[in-house]
Amino acid sequence: MATINSFLEFMQVFPNEDSCIQYLEKKRWKDRIISPFDSTSTVYKCKNHKYRCKNTGKNFTVKTGTMFEKTKIDLQRWFVAIWLVVNHKAGISSYQLAKDIDVTQKTAWFMLHKIRSQMYLANENPLTDDVEIDETLVGGRNKNRHWNKKVAHSQGRS
């Protein structure tokens, strides 16, 4: 998949829930659907993007065994949330995310927690050698710092 550079491009690539499910199926299973319960089992396709494991008799979807499992939030909202988190330079608050994807602040906080924990798990290995950083925000405004951490005559950039 090509890099998505704008929200408009994002909405063209993922216009509905089905496109998100199909993308996740391709990413997760590539050519052959594998049961999360028994990898050697034959898998039967049911309707509405559901599958059945022959050996265990359990039903599953592409969300089973992922961070999207057991959430009532549709995949398109999850994808938008992930895109927003990754593309906001200074991070995004749960209040802003809630407004952007039309969910409650509590739901947005839950989603941010899940997304950040998955990003942490994907980046567990420390970086070695030289590391180049294009853009980053470190610290904050001087007026927001603790009294013993304030820098004299600073405008928040030092």
PDB file of C-alpha atoms in Angstrom:
ATOM      1  CA  MET A   1       0.000   0.000   0.000  1.00  0.00           C
ATOM      2  CA  ALA A   2       1.261   3.447  -0.877  1.00  0.00           C
ATOM      3  CA  THR A   3       1.854   6.125   1.729  1.00  0.00           C
ATOM      4  CA  ILE A   4      -1.215   8.178   2.571  1.00  0.00           C
ATOM      5  CA  ASN A   5      -0.294  11.856   2.791  1.00  0.00           C
ATOM      6  CA  SER A   6      -3.612  13.528   3.545  1.00  0.00           C
ATOM      7  CA  PHE A   7      -6.909  12.832   5.217  1.00  0.00           C
ATOM      8  CA  LEU A   8      -8.642  13.071   1.847  1.00  0.00           C
ATOM      9  CA  GLU A   9      -6.406  10.296   0.482  1.00  0.00           C
ATOM     10  CA  PHE A  10      -7.111   8.282   3.611  1.00  0.00           C
ATOM     11  CA  MET A  11     -10.861   8.524   3.063  1.00  0.00           C
ATOM     12  CA  GLN A  12     -10.440   7.485  -0.577  1.00  0.00           C
ATOM     13  CA  VAL A  13      -8.471   4.375   0.427  1.00  0.00           C
ATOM     14  CA  PHE A  14     -10.802   3.491   3.336  1.00  0.00           C
ATOM     15  CA  PRO A  15     -14.246   4.832   2.341  1.00  0.00           C
ATOM     16  CA  ASN A  16     -16.230   2.273   4.372  1.00  0.00           C
ATOM     17  CA  GLU A  17     -16.035  -0.563   6.888  1.00  0.00           C
ATOM     18  CA  ASP A  18     -15.674  -3.258   4.204  1.00  0.00           C
ATOM     19  CA  SER A  19     -12.555  -1.664   2.743  1.00  0.00           C
ATOM     20  CA  CYS A  20     -10.996  -1.587   6.235  1.00  0.00           C
ATOM     21  CA  ILE A  21     -11.839  -5.251   6.845  1.00  0.00           C
ATOM     22  CA  GLN A  22     -10.437  -6.292   3.463  1.00  0.00           C
ATOM     23  CA  TYR A  23      -7.227  -4.341   4.101  1.00  0.00           C
ATOM     24  CA  LEU A  24      -6.791  -5.920   7.538  1.00  0.00           C
ATOM     25  CA  GLU A  25      -7.438  -9.407   6.093  1.00  0.00           C
ATOM     26  CA  LYS A  26      -4.746  -8.883   3.442  1.00  0.00           C
ATOM     27  CA  LYS A  27      -2.270  -7.547   5.994  1.00  0.00           C
ATOM     28  CA  ARG A  28      -2.930 -10.285   8.521  1.00  0.00           C
ATOM     29  CA  TRP A  29      -3.399 -13.367   6.375  1.00  0.00           C
ATOM     30  CA  LYS A  30      -1.995 -12.468   2.933  1.00  0.00           C
ATOM     31  CA  ASP A  31      -3.190 -15.404   0.737  1.00  0.00           C
ATOM     32  CA  ARG A  32      -4.391 -18.035   3.226  1.00  0.00           C
ATOM     33  CA  ILE A  33      -6.787 -17.470   6.130  1.00  0.00           C
ATOM     34  CA  ILE A  34      -5.394 -19.023   9.318  1.00  0.00           C
ATOM     35  CA  SER A  35      -7.506 -19.827  12.349  1.00  0.00           C
ATOM     36  CA  PRO A  36      -6.345 -18.087  15.552  1.00  0.00           C
ATOM     37  CA  PHE A  37      -7.411 -21.195  17.483  1.00  0.00           C
ATOM     38  CA  ASP A  38      -5.661 -23.895  15.415  1.00  0.00           C
ATOM     39  CA  SER A  39      -3.213 -22.916  12.678  1.00  0.00           C
ATOM     40  CA  THR A  40      -3.417 -26.370  11.042  1.00  0.00           C
ATOM     41  CA  SER A  41      -7.206 -26.338  10.758  1.00  0.00           C
ATOM     42  CA  THR A  42      -9.283 -25.851   7.647  1.00  0.00           C
ATOM     43  CA  VAL A  43     -11.191 -22.563   7.660  1.00  0.00           C
ATOM     44  CA  TYR A  44     -14.704 -22.124   6.304  1.00  0.00           C
ATOM     45  CA  LYS A  45     -15.907 -18.743   5.113  1.00  0.00           C
ATOM     46  CA  CYS A  46     -19.270 -17.673   6.506  1.00  0.00           C
ATOM     47  CA  LYS A  47     -21.202 -14.520   5.666  1.00  0.00           C
ATOM     48  CA  ASN A  48     -20.380 -10.962   6.827  1.00  0.00           C
ATOM     49  CA  HIS A  49     -16.586 -11.465   6.932  1.00  0.00           C
ATOM     50  CA  LYS A  50     -16.863 -14.248   9.521  1.00  0.00           C
ATOM     51  CA  TYR A  51     -14.987 -17.544   9.466  1.00  0.00           C
ATOM     52  CA  ARG A  52     -15.245 -20.915  11.209  1.00  0.00           C
ATOM     53  CA  CYS A  53     -12.395 -23.143  12.372  1.00  0.00           C
ATOM     54  CA  LYS A  54     -13.126 -26.776  11.431  1.00  0.00           C
ATOM     55  CA  ASN A  55     -11.078 -28.412  14.223  1.00  0.00           C
ATOM     56  CA  THR A  56     -12.343 -26.282  17.115  1.00  0.00           C
ATOM     57  CA  GLY A  57     -15.755 -25.310  15.731  1.00  0.00           C
ATOM     58  CA  LYS A  58     -15.204 -21.715  16.853  1.00  0.00           C
ATOM     59  CA  ASN A  59     -16.174 -18.687  14.831  1.00  0.00           C
ATOM     60  CA  PHE A  60     -13.774 -15.792  14.334  1.00  0.00           C
ATOM     61  CA  THR A  61     -13.206 -12.619  12.360  1.00  0.00           C
ATOM     62  CA  VAL A  62     -10.109 -10.741  11.268  1.00  0.00           C
ATOM     63  CA  LYS A  63     -10.331  -8.791  14.558  1.00  0.00           C
ATOM     64  CA  THR A  64      -9.958 -11.935  16.710  1.00  0.00           C
ATOM     65  CA  GLY A  65      -6.634 -11.894  18.546  1.00  0.00           C
ATOM     66  CA  THR A  66      -5.896  -8.259  17.702  1.00  0.00           C
ATOM     67  CA  MET A  67      -6.278  -4.954  19.532  1.00  0.00           C
ATOM     68  CA  PHE A  68      -9.627  -4.534  17.756  1.00  0.00           C
ATOM     69  CA  GLU A  69     -11.145  -7.653  19.322  1.00  0.00           C
ATOM     70  CA  LYS A  70     -14.251  -7.204  21.482  1.00  0.00           C
ATOM     71  CA  THR A  71     -14.639  -3.492  20.761  1.00  0.00           C
ATOM     72  CA  LYS A  72     -17.896  -2.092  19.484  1.00  0.00           C
ATOM     73  CA  ILE A  73     -15.994   0.633  17.646  1.00  0.00           C
ATOM     74  CA  ASP A  74     -15.958   0.090  13.910  1.00  0.00           C
ATOM     75  CA  LEU A  75     -12.659  -0.461  12.110  1.00  0.00           C
ATOM     76  CA  GLN A  76     -12.946   2.728  10.089  1.00  0.00           C
ATOM     77  CA  ARG A  77     -12.930   4.812  13.308  1.00  0.00           C
ATOM     78  CA  TRP A  78      -9.962   2.782  14.569  1.00  0.00           C
ATOM     79  CA  PHE A  79      -8.069   3.397  11.329  1.00  0.00           C
ATOM     80  CA  VAL A  80      -8.833   7.124  11.427  1.00  0.00           C
ATOM     81  CA  ALA A  81      -7.714   7.272  15.073  1.00  0.00           C
ATOM     82  CA  ILE A  82      -4.442   5.485  14.270  1.00  0.00           C
ATOM     83  CA  TRP A  83      -3.828   7.798  11.309  1.00  0.00           C
ATOM     84  CA  LEU A  84      -4.469  10.881  13.465  1.00  0.00           C
ATOM     85  CA  VAL A  85      -2.190   9.662  16.282  1.00  0.00           C
ATOM     86  CA  VAL A  86       0.646   8.904  13.886  1.00  0.00           C
ATOM     87  CA  ASN A  87       0.291  12.172  11.962  1.00  0.00           C
ATOM     88  CA  HIS A  88      -0.032  14.660  14.840  1.00  0.00           C
ATOM     89  CA  LYS A  89       3.450  15.977  15.557  1.00  0.00           C
ATOM     90  CA  ALA A  90       2.853  16.881  19.184  1.00  0.00           C
ATOM     91  CA  GLY A  91       0.422  14.063  19.898  1.00  0.00           C
ATOM     92  CA  ILE A  92      -3.340  14.275  20.182  1.00  0.00           C
ATOM     93  CA  SER A  93      -5.497  14.553  23.269  1.00  0.00           C
ATOM     94  CA  SER A  94      -8.429  12.287  23.960  1.00  0.00           C
ATOM     95  CA  TYR A  95     -10.725  15.323  23.810  1.00  0.00           C
ATOM     96  CA  GLN A  96      -9.530  16.237  20.309  1.00  0.00           C
ATOM     97  CA  LEU A  97      -9.693  12.629  19.115  1.00  0.00           C
ATOM     98  CA  ALA A  98     -13.217  12.324  20.506  1.00  0.00           C
ATOM     99  CA  LYS A  99     -14.283  15.371  18.483  1.00  0.00           C
ATOM    100  CA  ASP A 100     -12.499  14.200  15.330  1.00  0.00           C
ATOM    101  CA  ILE A 101     -14.005  10.698  15.206  1.00  0.00           C
ATOM    102  CA  ASP A 102     -17.325  11.454  16.931  1.00  0.00           C
ATOM    103  CA  VAL A 103     -17.020   9.268  20.035  1.00  0.00           C
ATOM    104  CA  THR A 104     -17.078  10.055  23.753  1.00  0.00           C
ATOM    105  CA  GLN A 105     -13.915  11.283  25.469  1.00  0.00           C
ATOM    106  CA  LYS A 106     -13.829   8.075  27.508  1.00  0.00           C
ATOM    107  CA  THR A 107     -13.879   5.975  24.331  1.00  0.00           C
ATOM    108  CA  ALA A 108     -11.194   8.155  22.746  1.00  0.00           C
ATOM    109  CA  TRP A 109      -9.003   7.755  25.854  1.00  0.00           C
ATOM    110  CA  PHE A 110      -9.437   3.956  25.655  1.00  0.00           C
ATOM    111  CA  MET A 111      -8.515   3.973  21.964  1.00  0.00           C
ATOM    112  CA  LEU A 112      -5.448   6.166  22.541  1.00  0.00           C
ATOM    113  CA  HIS A 113      -4.317   3.847  25.334  1.00  0.00           C
ATOM    114  CA  LYS A 114      -4.623   0.797  23.062  1.00  0.00           C
ATOM    115  CA  ILE A 115      -2.882   2.523  20.128  1.00  0.00           C
ATOM    116  CA  ARG A 116      -0.003   3.807  22.259  1.00  0.00           C
ATOM    117  CA  SER A 117       0.511   0.425  23.927  1.00  0.00           C
ATOM    118  CA  GLN A 118       0.673  -1.267  20.512  1.00  0.00           C
ATOM    119  CA  MET A 119       3.148   1.360  19.302  1.00  0.00           C
ATOM    120  CA  TYR A 120       5.261   0.691  22.397  1.00  0.00           C
ATOM    121  CA  LEU A 121       5.160  -3.070  21.799  1.00  0.00           C
ATOM    122  CA  ALA A 122       6.196  -2.581  18.166  1.00  0.00           C
ATOM    123  CA  ASN A 123       9.191  -0.486  19.291  1.00  0.00           C
ATOM    124  CA  GLU A 124      10.482  -2.451  22.285  1.00  0.00           C
ATOM    125  CA  ASN A 125      14.020  -2.697  20.950  1.00  0.00           C
ATOM    126  CA  PRO A 126      16.210   0.298  21.823  1.00  0.00           C
ATOM    127  CA  LEU A 127      17.770   2.209  18.947  1.00  0.00           C
ATOM    128  CA  THR A 128      21.504   1.749  18.437  1.00  0.00           C
ATOM    129  CA  ASP A 129      24.236   3.653  16.595  1.00  0.00           C
ATOM    130  CA  ASP A 130      23.372   7.043  15.078  1.00  0.00           C
ATOM    131  CA  VAL A 131      19.713   7.990  14.935  1.00  0.00           C
ATOM    132  CA  GLU A 132      18.398  10.823  12.771  1.00  0.00           C
ATOM    133  CA  ILE A 133      15.249  12.656  13.806  1.00  0.00           C
ATOM    134  CA  ASP A 134      13.434  14.943  11.388  1.00  0.00           C
ATOM    135  CA  GLU A 135      11.037  16.726  13.731  1.00  0.00           C
ATOM    136  CA  THR A 136      10.450  16.429  17.429  1.00  0.00           C
ATOM    137  CA  LEU A 137       9.010  18.354  20.321  1.00  0.00           C
ATOM    138  CA  VAL A 138      10.885  18.127  23.610  1.00  0.00           C
ATOM    139  CA  GLY A 139       9.773  19.649  26.870  1.00  0.00           C
ATOM    140  CA  GLY A 140       7.166  22.346  26.926  1.00  0.00           C
ATOM    141  CA  ARG A 141       6.579  25.980  27.698  1.00  0.00           C
ATOM    142  CA  ASN A 142       8.691  27.506  30.402  1.00  0.00           C
ATOM    143  CA  LYS A 143       5.618  28.781  32.263  1.00  0.00           C
ATOM    144  CA  ASN A 144       4.296  25.197  32.529  1.00  0.00           C
ATOM    145  CA  ARG A 145       7.486  23.813  34.070  1.00  0.00           C
ATOM    146  CA  HIS A 146       7.961  23.118  37.743  1.00  0.00           C
ATOM    147  CA  TRP A 147       9.388  26.117  39.602  1.00  0.00           C
ATOM    148  CA  ASN A 148      12.818  24.499  40.015  1.00  0.00           C
ATOM    149  CA  LYS A 149      13.015  23.519  36.326  1.00  0.00           C
ATOM    150  CA  LYS A 150      12.246  26.958  34.853  1.00  0.00           C
ATOM    151  CA  VAL A 151      14.977  28.556  32.770  1.00  0.00           C
ATOM    152  CA  ALA A 152      15.558  32.285  33.270  1.00  0.00           C
ATOM    153  CA  HIS A 153      14.751  34.505  30.270  1.00  0.00           C
ATOM    154  CA  SER A 154      13.420  31.549  28.305  1.00  0.00           C
ATOM    155  CA  GLN A 155      10.531  31.678  25.878  1.00  0.00           C
ATOM    156  CA  GLY A 156       9.999  27.932  26.034  1.00  0.00           C
ATOM    157  CA  ARG A 157      12.451  26.980  23.292  1.00  0.00           C
ATOM    158  CA  SER A 158      15.487  26.203  25.390  1.00  0.00           C
TER     159      SER A 158
END
